[in-house]
Amino acid sequence: MALQNTGDRLTIPGWNIQSTRHIQGNLTELSLPGADVSSWYRIGHRATVLGGLVEAGVYNESDLFYSDHLSNLNQSDFHVPWLYREEFLVPLLAADQRLILYIHGVSSKADMFLNGKLVVSKDIQNGAYAGRSYDITGLIHPGVNALLIQAYPTDYLKDLAVGWADWSPYPPDMGMGVWRAVNLKLIGPVSLSSPRVTSNFSHDTQEPLAVNITIKTDLVNYGTQAQDATVRGIIRLPDSPQPIALSKRVKLPPRSNSTVSLDAILGTSQIKVWWPAAWGSQPLYQLQLDVSLSPNTLSDLSAPTNFALRSVGSSLNRHGENEFTVNGHPFHVRGAGYAPDLLLRFDLQRLEMIFRYMLDMGLNTVRLEGKQEHPELYDLADRMGMMVIAGWECCDKWEGWTYNEDAQGVKWRDEDYDIGYVSMLHEAEMMQPHPSMLAFLVGSDYWPDERATTVFMTALRRMNWPNPVIASASSRGHPSQLQPSGMKMEGPYDWVPPNYWYGSEIGAAFGFGSEQGAGVGTPELSSLRRFLSPTDLETLWTNTSAGHYHLSPAGSVFHNRTIYNKALMERYGRPTSLEDYVLKAQIMDYEATRAEFEAFAARQNASHPATGVIYWMLNSAWPSLHWQLFDYYLRPAGAYFGVKVGARQEHVALDYGSNSVYLINHSLQSKGVRRITADLIDTNGTTLVHREVTAETAPTSSKEVMSIPEIVKLKLDDVAFLRLVLSDDFNTTLSRNVYWVTAHVDALDWDASNWYTTPVASYANFTALSRLSPATVKTNVFVLARPTPTLTHIEVQLENTGEIPAFFLRLTAQDPNGEELAPVLWSDNYVTLFPKERLRLVVEVRQSAGWVVKMAGGNVAESTIGRSSLS
């Protein structure tokens, strides 16, 4: 799009980039139109240096992320500034027109030149989130203009950047570059800001008869003359052709800034309430503003902005722990921590699939710890009904506050508080209208000092922030201006057994766990072979204490799998091969994630309630061996399906500690009589227990409905299978859940706990699972209706025709070459079938060139069970 008319905006479409090491001449000459940059690399409109070099073909991602190749890059290439340059056309401007340059994110500081003149230096344009605007009218001319940005090397301990803590290896360029879009906008004498929307909507027992909407925008009069301006707005209603028109006249002094408010009233028929995905629909209102000058001359036009009617709240319960509400209802957070791409590349289609995976697993909230990404993320969350907890990151410069001696970052100086204010202002403006916003955490591991809190709160108030502000993700302390966070981050981050979550200490299922998990997320072999060398793979299963480049950085307690591997060998037996190791890892991961989400669900309304949990983590920034619910290649594995079971809307779960069975309901509407069936069998398929009960279920509640004391009577070293089935009045199965259990659960040494794990004094013994007799499973595979040419729905029917349980069956959809398909949505997977039991699974794949379905399991040999006619 070219800049032609007042109100037009242009996103710089791409950049030529080059290292200053290879530049001859000065920057003034390079920022003039026509400079020869034919030898530079061409990239897209937002990219870090290394991300851009991958995009330009200098590096191949598959090779770069393979084994330890990333560590072999020449670090000195990124110890000098890099240049981003682009030319753009500007028309002959009228006397009262102006051109504004908007910078949304450069990491982490930059000089900017336009047509041979300095626009701003790195002393001002500093901070990865410090969005700023510059009036460049006096520096442009009709025709071709040239913009040059010199991005400086980033240091996570010295700069307010986008850092990684112990999530992954640091990218060699430390995220240096123009990682967010750069925009140009053509305006008249008066500009307006993005609109901010608030309302008096609060959802109580009755629907409101009317809702008052308040819209605010900031006007800037750039001219030397006072202006009579008219601000107009249009609100387009969901599912209604009749918009609401708004208008207000204002008098603007010369060279002034003013905030203007417009008000609207929605009547009963116009009120459409926005809900999180599992609770309802996501109707969005659209708002657009413009400002005109007498006589009715357009001066500026805002981009369309979506907003919605919903209310969120946060309060501390009698235990001092945080509880969220959405539209007046208790909102039990089931979420996970999001990781952007290691090179800060952004792919909206990939993000949409990540959110689909979250909703498929039953999650309702994504946490962004200092990785605020781009406006498209919040638009997508609004449309899909995904709640967002955003906030600043831990451990580096972002927590270098005056009192904090634990953070490694350099202590904040006066200029850092200025950067913090501008950063908070920019992020709050980006997020403010979005109904998906649940809260903003102004601190992560630690709370901001008093001065930083003042800076952040001033910026949030300036942006009319309507949502909860939380001091930090921990309970270590809080500034005087904010109440205690009511959140805990006491761990674990490394492996703990399933019964850990049913304890009463540290990270167990009580209160609000802001980041915790058992450190699992092992990819399947199909993915492991993409990023680990044969030597890496051999080390993975033979050297239990080895460090791994694809875990956390060297020096971190998470650089090895020692705790995890000891548990795997003690509980399931020493692996006999790489394949055996990966199978046992999937079993470990499945039971770990299922137990965490089930425990927090079972105790959602206990006397000491579990109010929410953020699993650490959702996904990985690059190919990783841990801290993920699906791998970098979007392939779900054991951890994914453990969550998918444990976070079901209506569910029945086993408390590993007491052998009690809980009826769980996360919905807002479902209620009535439910039937719970429990069957306990031994490894030969012999029935040990059959029990049925009925119970009333109620929305957003859990309760104990039966007990299985027979588990503790199992013989030493015996393993049994417990199947729990939840059905409604129509005999429809709402949840099916199979556990492998022993009489003696893992014994935890709570007194020896540290910040990342609780040691196990003695382990449960599941080695009998490796000695199961073979099971016989009959299969049928059908293609269901095809919704689109590229989507295929496949039904798989499984029947255990023998007397032996078929343990931990994994089904995969592959292309004709044997490559596992992704993304993929299974109705269930890693399932265990009782004797004579039938089960129906459905998978959605994006594949038009043929597919193959395979099955394997703990006691079932791998086989091909279905294929398309094209395969």
PDB file of C-alpha atoms in Angstrom, residues 2-8 88-101 114-115 134-143 145 184-189:
ATOM      1  CA  ALA A   2       1.350   3.407  -0.939  1.00  0.00           C
ATOM      2  CA  LEU A   3       1.034   6.518   1.175  1.00  0.00           C
ATOM      3  CA  GLN A   4      -1.347   8.738  -0.735  1.00  0.00           C
ATOM      4  CA  ASN A   5      -4.170  10.047   1.419  1.00  0.00           C
ATOM      5  CA  THR A   6      -4.469  11.383   4.937  1.00  0.00           C
ATOM      6  CA  GLY A   7      -4.960   8.465   7.310  1.00  0.00           C
ATOM      7  CA  ASP A   8      -2.998   6.024   5.147  1.00  0.00           C
ATOM      8  CA  PHE A  88       9.847   3.945   0.356  1.00  0.00           C
ATOM      9  CA  LEU A  89       7.808   6.389  -1.718  1.00  0.00           C
ATOM     10  CA  VAL A  90       6.241   9.541  -0.316  1.00  0.00           C
ATOM     11  CA  PRO A  91       3.893  11.814  -2.302  1.00  0.00           C
ATOM     12  CA  LEU A  92       4.148  15.580  -2.355  1.00  0.00           C
ATOM     13  CA  LEU A  93       2.674  16.527   1.001  1.00  0.00           C
ATOM     14  CA  ALA A  94       0.176  19.310   1.476  1.00  0.00           C
ATOM     15  CA  ALA A  95       1.234  22.164   3.707  1.00  0.00           C
ATOM     16  CA  ASP A  96      -0.724  20.767   6.659  1.00  0.00           C
ATOM     17  CA  GLN A  97       0.192  17.067   6.239  1.00  0.00           C
ATOM     18  CA  ARG A  98       2.736  15.228   8.356  1.00  0.00           C
ATOM     19  CA  LEU A  99       4.446  11.843   8.226  1.00  0.00           C
ATOM     20  CA  ILE A 100       4.909   9.929  11.487  1.00  0.00           C
ATOM     21  CA  LEU A 101       7.337   7.036  11.987  1.00  0.00           C
ATOM     22  CA  LEU A 114      16.454   9.162   7.231  1.00  0.00           C
ATOM     23  CA  ASN A 115      17.731  10.656   4.005  1.00  0.00           C
ATOM     24  CA  TYR A 134       8.768  10.362  15.526  1.00  0.00           C
ATOM     25  CA  ASP A 135       7.570  13.235  13.362  1.00  0.00           C
ATOM     26  CA  ILE A 136       9.789  12.912  10.281  1.00  0.00           C
ATOM     27  CA  THR A 137       7.978  15.453   8.117  1.00  0.00           C
ATOM     28  CA  GLY A 138      10.954  17.791   7.960  1.00  0.00           C
ATOM     29  CA  LEU A 139      13.305  15.053   6.768  1.00  0.00           C
ATOM     30  CA  ILE A 140      11.346  13.594   3.867  1.00  0.00           C
ATOM     31  CA  HIS A 141      10.897  14.734   0.288  1.00  0.00           C
ATOM     32  CA  PRO A 142       8.565  13.710  -2.559  1.00  0.00           C
ATOM     33  CA  GLY A 143       9.577  10.494  -4.237  1.00  0.00           C
ATOM     34  CA  ASN A 145      13.177   8.171   0.715  1.00  0.00           C
ATOM     35  CA  LEU A 184       4.602   5.051   8.605  1.00  0.00           C
ATOM     36  CA  LYS A 185       1.415   7.089   8.800  1.00  0.00           C
ATOM     37  CA  LEU A 186       0.257  10.117   6.843  1.00  0.00           C
ATOM     38  CA  ILE A 187      -1.813  12.533   8.913  1.00  0.00           C
ATOM     39  CA  GLY A 188      -3.130  16.080   8.918  1.00  0.00           C
ATOM     40  CA  PRO A 189      -2.365  18.669  11.598  1.00  0.00           C
TER      41      PRO A 189
END
